[in-house]
PDB file of N, CA and C in Angstrom:
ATOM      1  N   UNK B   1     -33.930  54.238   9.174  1.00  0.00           N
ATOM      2  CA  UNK B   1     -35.345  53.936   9.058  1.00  0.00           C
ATOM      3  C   UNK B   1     -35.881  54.619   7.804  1.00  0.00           C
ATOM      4  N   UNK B   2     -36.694  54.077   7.205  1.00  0.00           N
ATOM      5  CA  UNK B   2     -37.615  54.713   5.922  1.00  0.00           C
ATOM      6  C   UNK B   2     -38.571  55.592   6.146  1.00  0.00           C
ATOM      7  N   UNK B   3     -38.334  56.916   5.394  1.00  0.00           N
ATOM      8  CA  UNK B   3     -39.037  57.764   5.536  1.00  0.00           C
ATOM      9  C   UNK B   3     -40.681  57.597   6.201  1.00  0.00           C
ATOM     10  N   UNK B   4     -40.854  56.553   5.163  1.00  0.00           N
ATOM     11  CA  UNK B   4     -42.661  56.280   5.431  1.00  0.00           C
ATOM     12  C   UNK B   4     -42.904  55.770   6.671  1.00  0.00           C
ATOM     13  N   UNK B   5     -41.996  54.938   7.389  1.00  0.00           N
ATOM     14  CA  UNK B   5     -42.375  54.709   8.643  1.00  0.00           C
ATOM     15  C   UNK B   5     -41.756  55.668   9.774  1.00  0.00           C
ATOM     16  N   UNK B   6     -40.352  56.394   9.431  1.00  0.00           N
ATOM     17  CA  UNK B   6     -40.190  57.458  10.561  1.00  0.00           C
ATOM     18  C   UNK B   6     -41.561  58.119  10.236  1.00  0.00           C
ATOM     19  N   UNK B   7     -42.428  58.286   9.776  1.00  0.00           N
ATOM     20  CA  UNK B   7     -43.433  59.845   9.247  1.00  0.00           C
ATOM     21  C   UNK B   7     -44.576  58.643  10.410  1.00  0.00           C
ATOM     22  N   UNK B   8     -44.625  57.519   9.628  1.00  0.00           N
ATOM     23  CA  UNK B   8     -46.093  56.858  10.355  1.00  0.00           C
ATOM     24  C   UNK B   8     -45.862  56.549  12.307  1.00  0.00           C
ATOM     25  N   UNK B   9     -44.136  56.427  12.637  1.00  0.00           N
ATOM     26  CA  UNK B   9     -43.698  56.324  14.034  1.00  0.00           C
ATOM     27  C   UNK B   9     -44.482  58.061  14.653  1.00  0.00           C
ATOM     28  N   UNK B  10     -43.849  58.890  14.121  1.00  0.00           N
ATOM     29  CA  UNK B  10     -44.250  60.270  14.532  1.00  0.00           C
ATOM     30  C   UNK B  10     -45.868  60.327  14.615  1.00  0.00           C
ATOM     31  N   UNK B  11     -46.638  59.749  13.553  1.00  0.00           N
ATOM     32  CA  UNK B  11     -47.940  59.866  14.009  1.00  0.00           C
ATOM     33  C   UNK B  11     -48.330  59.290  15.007  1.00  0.00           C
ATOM     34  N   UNK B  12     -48.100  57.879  15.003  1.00  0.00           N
ATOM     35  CA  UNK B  12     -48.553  57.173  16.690  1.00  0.00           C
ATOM     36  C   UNK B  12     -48.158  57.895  17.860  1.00  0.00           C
ATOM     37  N   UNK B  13     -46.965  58.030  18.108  1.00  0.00           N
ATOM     38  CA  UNK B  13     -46.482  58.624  18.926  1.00  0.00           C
ATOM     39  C   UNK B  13     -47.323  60.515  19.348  1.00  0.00           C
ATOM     40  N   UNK B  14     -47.126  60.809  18.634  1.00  0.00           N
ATOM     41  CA  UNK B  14     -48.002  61.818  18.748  1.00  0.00           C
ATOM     42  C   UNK B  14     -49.252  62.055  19.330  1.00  0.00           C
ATOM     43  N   UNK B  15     -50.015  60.739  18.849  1.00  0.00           N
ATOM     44  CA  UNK B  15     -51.490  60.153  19.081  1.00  0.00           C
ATOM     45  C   UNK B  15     -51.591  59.528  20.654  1.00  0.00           C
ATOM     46  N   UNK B  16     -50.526  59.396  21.243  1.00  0.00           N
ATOM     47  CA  UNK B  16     -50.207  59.066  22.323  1.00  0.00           C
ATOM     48  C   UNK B  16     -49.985  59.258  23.272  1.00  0.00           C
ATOM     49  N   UNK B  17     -50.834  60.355  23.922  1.00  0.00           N
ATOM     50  CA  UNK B  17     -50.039  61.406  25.148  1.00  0.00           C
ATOM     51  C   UNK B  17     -49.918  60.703  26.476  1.00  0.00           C
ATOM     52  N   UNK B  18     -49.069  60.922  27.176  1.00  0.00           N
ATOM     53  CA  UNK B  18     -48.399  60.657  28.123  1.00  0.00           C
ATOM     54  C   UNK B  18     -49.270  61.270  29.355  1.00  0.00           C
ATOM     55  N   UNK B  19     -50.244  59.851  30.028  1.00  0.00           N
ATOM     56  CA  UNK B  19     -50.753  60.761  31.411  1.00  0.00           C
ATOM     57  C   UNK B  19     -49.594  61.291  32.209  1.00  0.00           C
ATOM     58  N   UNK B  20     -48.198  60.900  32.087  1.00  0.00           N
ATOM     59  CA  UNK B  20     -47.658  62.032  33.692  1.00  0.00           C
ATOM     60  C   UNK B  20     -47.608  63.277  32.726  1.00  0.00           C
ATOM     61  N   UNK B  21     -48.064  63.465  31.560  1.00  0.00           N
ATOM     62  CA  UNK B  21     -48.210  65.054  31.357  1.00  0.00           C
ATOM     63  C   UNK B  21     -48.923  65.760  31.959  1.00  0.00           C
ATOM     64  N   UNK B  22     -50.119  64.820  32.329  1.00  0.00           N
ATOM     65  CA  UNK B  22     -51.254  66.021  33.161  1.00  0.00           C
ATOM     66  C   UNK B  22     -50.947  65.803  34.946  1.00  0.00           C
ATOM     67  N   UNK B  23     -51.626  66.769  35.349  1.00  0.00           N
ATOM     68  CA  UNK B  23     -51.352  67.180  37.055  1.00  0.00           C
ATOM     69  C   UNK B  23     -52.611  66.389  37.947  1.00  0.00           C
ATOM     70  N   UNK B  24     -53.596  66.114  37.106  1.00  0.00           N
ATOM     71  CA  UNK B  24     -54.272  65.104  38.084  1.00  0.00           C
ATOM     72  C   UNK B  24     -55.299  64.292  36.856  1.00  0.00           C
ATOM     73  N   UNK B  25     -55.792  62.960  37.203  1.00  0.00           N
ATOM     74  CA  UNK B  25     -56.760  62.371  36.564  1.00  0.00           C
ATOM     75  C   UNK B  25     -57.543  62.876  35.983  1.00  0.00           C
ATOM     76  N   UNK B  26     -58.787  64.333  36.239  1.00  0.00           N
ATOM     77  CA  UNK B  26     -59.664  64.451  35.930  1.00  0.00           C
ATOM     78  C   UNK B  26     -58.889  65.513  34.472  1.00  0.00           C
ATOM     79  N   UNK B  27     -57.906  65.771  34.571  1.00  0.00           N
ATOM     80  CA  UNK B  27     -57.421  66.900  33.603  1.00  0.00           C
ATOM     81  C   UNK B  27     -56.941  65.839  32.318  1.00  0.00           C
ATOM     82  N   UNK B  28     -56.789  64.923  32.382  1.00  0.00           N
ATOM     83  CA  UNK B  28     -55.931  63.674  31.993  1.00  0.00           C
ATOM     84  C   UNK B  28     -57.185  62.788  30.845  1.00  0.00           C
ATOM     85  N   UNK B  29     -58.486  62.660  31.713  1.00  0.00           N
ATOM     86  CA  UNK B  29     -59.544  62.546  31.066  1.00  0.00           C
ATOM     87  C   UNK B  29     -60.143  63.087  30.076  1.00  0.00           C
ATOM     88  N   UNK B  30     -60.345  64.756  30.587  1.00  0.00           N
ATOM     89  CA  UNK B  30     -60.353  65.579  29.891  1.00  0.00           C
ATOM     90  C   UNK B  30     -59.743  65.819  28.989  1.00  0.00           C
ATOM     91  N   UNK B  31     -58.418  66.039  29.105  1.00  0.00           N
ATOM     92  CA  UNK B  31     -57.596  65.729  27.627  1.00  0.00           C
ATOM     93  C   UNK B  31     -58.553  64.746  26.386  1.00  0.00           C
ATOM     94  N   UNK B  32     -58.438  63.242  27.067  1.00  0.00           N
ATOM     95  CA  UNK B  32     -59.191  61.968  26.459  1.00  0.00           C
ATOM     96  C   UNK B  32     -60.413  62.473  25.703  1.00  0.00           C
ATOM     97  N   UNK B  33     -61.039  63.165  26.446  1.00  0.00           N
ATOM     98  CA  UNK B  33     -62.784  63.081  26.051  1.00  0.00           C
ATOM     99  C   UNK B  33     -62.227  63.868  24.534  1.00  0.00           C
ATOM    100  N   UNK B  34     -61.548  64.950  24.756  1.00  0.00           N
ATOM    101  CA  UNK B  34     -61.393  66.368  23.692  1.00  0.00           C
ATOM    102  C   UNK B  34     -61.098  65.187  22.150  1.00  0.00           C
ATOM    103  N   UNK B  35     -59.810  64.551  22.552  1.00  0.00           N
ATOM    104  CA  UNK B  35     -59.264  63.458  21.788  1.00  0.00           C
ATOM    105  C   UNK B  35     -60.182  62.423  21.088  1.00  0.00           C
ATOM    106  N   UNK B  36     -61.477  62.348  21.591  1.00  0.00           N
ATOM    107  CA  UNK B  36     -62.578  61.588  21.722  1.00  0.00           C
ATOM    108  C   UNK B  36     -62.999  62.259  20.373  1.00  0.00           C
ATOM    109  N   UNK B  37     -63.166  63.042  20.230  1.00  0.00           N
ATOM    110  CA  UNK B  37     -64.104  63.741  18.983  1.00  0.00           C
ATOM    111  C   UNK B  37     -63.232  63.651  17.841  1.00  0.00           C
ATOM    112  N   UNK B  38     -62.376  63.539  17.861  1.00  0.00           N
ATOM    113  CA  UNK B  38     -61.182  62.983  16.690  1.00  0.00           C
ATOM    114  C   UNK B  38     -61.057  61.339  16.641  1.00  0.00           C
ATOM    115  N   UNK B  39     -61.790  60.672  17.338  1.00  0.00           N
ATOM    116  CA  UNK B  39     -61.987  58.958  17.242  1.00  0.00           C
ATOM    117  C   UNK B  39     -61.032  58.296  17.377  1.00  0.00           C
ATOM    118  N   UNK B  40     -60.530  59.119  18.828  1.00  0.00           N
ATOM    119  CA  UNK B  40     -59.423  58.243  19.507  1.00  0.00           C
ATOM    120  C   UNK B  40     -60.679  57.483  20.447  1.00  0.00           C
ATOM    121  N   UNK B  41     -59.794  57.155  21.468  1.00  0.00           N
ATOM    122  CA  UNK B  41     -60.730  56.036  22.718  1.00  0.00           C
ATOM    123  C   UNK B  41     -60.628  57.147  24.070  1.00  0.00           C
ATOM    124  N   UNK B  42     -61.803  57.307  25.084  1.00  0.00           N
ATOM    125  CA  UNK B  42     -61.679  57.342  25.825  1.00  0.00           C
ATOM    126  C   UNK B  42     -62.582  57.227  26.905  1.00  0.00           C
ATOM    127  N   UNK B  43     -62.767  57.745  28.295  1.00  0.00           N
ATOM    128  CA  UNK B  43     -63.243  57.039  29.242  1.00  0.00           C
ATOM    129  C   UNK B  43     -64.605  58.208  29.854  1.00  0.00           C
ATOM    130  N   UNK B  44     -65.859  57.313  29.584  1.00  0.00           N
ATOM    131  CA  UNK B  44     -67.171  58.258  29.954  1.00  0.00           C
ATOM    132  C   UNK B  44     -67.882  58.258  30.936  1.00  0.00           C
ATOM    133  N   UNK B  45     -67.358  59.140  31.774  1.00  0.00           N
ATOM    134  CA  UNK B  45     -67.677  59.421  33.325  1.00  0.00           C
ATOM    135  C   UNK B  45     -69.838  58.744  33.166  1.00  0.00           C
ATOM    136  N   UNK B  46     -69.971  57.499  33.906  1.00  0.00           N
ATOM    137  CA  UNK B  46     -71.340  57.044  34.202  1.00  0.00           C
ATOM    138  C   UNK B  46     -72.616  56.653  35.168  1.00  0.00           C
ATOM    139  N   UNK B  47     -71.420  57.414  36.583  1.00  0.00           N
ATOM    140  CA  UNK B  47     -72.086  57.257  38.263  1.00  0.00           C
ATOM    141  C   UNK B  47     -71.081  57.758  38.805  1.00  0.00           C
ATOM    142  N   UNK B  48     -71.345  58.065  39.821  1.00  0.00           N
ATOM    143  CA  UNK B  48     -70.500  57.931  40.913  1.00  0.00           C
ATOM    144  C   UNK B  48     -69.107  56.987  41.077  1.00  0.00           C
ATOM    145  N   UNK B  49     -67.770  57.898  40.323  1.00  0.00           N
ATOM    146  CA  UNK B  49     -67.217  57.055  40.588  1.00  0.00           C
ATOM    147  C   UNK B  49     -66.544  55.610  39.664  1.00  0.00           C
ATOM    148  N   UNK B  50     -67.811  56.087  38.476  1.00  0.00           N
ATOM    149  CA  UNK B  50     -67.537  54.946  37.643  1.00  0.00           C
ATOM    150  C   UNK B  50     -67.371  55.253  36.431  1.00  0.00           C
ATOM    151  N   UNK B  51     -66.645  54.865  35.574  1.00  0.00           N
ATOM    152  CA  UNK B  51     -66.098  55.363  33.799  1.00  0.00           C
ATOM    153  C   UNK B  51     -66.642  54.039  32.703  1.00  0.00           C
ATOM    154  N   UNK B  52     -66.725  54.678  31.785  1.00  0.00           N
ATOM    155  CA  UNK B  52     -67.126  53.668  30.650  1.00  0.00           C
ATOM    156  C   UNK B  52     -65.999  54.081  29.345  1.00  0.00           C
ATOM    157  N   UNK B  53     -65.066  52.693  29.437  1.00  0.00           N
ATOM    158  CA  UNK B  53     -64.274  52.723  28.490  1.00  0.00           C
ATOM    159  C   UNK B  53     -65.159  52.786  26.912  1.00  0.00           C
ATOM    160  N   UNK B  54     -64.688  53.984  26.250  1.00  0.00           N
ATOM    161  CA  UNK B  54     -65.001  54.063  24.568  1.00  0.00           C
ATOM    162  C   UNK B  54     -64.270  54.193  23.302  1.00  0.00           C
ATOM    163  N   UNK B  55     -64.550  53.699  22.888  1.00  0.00           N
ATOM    164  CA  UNK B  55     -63.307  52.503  22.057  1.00  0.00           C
ATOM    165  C   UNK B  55     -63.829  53.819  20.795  1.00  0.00           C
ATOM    166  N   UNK B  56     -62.121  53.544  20.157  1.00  0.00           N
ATOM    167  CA  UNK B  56     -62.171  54.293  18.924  1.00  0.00           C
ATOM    168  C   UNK B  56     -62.776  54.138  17.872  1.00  0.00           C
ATOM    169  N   UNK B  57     -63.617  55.238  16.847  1.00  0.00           N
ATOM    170  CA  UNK B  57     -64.826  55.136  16.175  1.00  0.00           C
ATOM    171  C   UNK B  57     -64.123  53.724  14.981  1.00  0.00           C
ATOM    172  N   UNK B  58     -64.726  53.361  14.467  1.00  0.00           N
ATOM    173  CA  UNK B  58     -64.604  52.524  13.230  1.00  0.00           C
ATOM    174  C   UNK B  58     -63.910  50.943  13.869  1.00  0.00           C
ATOM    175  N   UNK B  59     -63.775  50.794  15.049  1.00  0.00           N
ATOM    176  CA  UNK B  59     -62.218  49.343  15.328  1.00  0.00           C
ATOM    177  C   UNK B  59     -63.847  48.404  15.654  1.00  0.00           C
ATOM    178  N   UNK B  60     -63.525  47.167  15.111  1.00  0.00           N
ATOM    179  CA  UNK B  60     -64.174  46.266  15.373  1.00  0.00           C
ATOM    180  C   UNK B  60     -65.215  45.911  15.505  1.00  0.00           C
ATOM    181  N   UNK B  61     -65.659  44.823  16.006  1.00  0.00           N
ATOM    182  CA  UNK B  61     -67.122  44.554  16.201  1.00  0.00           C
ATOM    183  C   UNK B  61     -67.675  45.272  17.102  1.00  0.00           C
ATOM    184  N   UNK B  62     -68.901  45.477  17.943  1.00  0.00           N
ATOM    185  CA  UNK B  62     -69.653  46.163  18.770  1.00  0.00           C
ATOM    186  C   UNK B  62     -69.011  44.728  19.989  1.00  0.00           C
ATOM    187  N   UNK B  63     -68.641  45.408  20.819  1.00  0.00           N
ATOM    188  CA  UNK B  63     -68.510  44.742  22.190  1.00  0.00           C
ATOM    189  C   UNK B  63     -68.705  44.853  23.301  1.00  0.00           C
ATOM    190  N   UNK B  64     -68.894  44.215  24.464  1.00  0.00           N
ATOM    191  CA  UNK B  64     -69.786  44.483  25.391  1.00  0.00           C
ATOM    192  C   UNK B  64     -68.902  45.807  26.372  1.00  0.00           C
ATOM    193  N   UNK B  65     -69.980  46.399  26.952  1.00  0.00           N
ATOM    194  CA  UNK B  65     -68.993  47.790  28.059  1.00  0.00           C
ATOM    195  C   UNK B  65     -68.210  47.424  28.998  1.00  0.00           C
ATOM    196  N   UNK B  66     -67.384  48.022  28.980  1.00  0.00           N
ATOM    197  CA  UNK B  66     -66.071  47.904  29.888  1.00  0.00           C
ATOM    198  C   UNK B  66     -66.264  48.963  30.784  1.00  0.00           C
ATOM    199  N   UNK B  67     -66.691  48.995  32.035  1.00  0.00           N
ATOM    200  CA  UNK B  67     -66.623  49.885  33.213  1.00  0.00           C
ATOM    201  C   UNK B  67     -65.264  49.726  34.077  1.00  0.00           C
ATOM    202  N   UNK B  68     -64.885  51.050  34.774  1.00  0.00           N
ATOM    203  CA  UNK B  68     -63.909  50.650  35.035  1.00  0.00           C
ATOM    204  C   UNK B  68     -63.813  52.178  36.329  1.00  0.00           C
ATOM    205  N   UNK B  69     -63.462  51.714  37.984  1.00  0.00           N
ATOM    206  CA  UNK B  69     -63.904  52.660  38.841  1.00  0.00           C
ATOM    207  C   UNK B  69     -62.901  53.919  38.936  1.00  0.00           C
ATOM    208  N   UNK B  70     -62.909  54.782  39.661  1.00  0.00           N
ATOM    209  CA  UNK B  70     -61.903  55.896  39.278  1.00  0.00           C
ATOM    210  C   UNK B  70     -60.560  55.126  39.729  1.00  0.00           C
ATOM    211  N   UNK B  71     -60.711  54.600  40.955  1.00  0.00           N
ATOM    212  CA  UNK B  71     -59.774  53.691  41.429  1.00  0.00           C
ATOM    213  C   UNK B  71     -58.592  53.040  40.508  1.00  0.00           C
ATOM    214  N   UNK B  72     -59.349  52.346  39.701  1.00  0.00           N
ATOM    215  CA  UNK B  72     -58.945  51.224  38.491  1.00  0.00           C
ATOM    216  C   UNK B  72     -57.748  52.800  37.346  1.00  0.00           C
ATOM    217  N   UNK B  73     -58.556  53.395  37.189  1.00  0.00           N
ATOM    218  CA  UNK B  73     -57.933  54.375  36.539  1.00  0.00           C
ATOM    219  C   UNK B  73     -56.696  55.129  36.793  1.00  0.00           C
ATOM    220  N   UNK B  74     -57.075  55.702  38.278  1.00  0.00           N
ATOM    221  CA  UNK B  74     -55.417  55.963  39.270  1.00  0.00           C
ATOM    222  C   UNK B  74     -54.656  55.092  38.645  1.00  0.00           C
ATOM    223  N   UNK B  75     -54.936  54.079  39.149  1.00  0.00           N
ATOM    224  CA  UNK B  75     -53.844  53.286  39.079  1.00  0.00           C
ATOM    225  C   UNK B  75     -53.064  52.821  37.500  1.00  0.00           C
ATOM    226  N   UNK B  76     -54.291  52.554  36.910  1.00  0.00           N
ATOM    227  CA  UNK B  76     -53.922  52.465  35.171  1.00  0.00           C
ATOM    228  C   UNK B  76     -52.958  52.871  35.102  1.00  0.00           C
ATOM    229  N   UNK B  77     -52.938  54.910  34.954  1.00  0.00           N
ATOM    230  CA  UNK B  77     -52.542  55.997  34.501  1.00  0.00           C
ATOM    231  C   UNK B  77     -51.493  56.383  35.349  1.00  0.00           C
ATOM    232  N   UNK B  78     -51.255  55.771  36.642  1.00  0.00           N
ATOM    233  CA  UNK B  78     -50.205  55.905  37.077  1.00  0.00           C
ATOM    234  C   UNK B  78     -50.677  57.816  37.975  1.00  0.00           C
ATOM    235  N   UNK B  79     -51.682  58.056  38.773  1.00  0.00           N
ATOM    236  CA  UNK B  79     -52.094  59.229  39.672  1.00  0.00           C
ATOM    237  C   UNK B  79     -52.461  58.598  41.050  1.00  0.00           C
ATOM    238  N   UNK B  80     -51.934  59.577  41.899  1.00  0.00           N
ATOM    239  CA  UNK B  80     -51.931  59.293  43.007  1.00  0.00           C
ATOM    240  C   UNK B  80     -53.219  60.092  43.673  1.00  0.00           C
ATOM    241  N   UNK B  81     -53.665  61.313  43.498  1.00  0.00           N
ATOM    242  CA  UNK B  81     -54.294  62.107  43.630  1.00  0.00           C
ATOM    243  C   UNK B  81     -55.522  62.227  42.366  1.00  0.00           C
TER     244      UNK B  81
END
């Protein structure tokens, strides 16, 4: 493989953490939000229960909100608890 893309593979990958790294959802999020201020994407706790997917700073047009329940998320992310 060419340098420039082993170097650009290592960045994605990197950029990519693995929820079974964390021990439960809300730590997993948390991770996300932190990641959030560096203009990755992540998910903004908005009721009871309910998250608002937030899309990484600069990608695309303005599009409509994506809610999504803790439920939906378990399961996403692969948590049981």
């Amino acid at each position: 493989m060419e340098p420039e893309t082993n170097a650009r593979l290592g960045k994605m990958q990197a950029s990519q953490t693995d929820p079974r790294q964390f021990d439960t959802l809300d730590a997993y999020l948390a991770h996300l939000k932190v990641m959030g201020t560096r203009g990755r994407a992540y998910y903004r706790p908005v009721g009871a229960d309910l998250y608002e997917y937030v899309p990484p700073r600069g990608r695309g047009p303005q599009q409509p909100p994506q809610m999504f329940t803790r439920a939906q998320l378990m399961s996403k992310f692969g948590f049981e608890r």
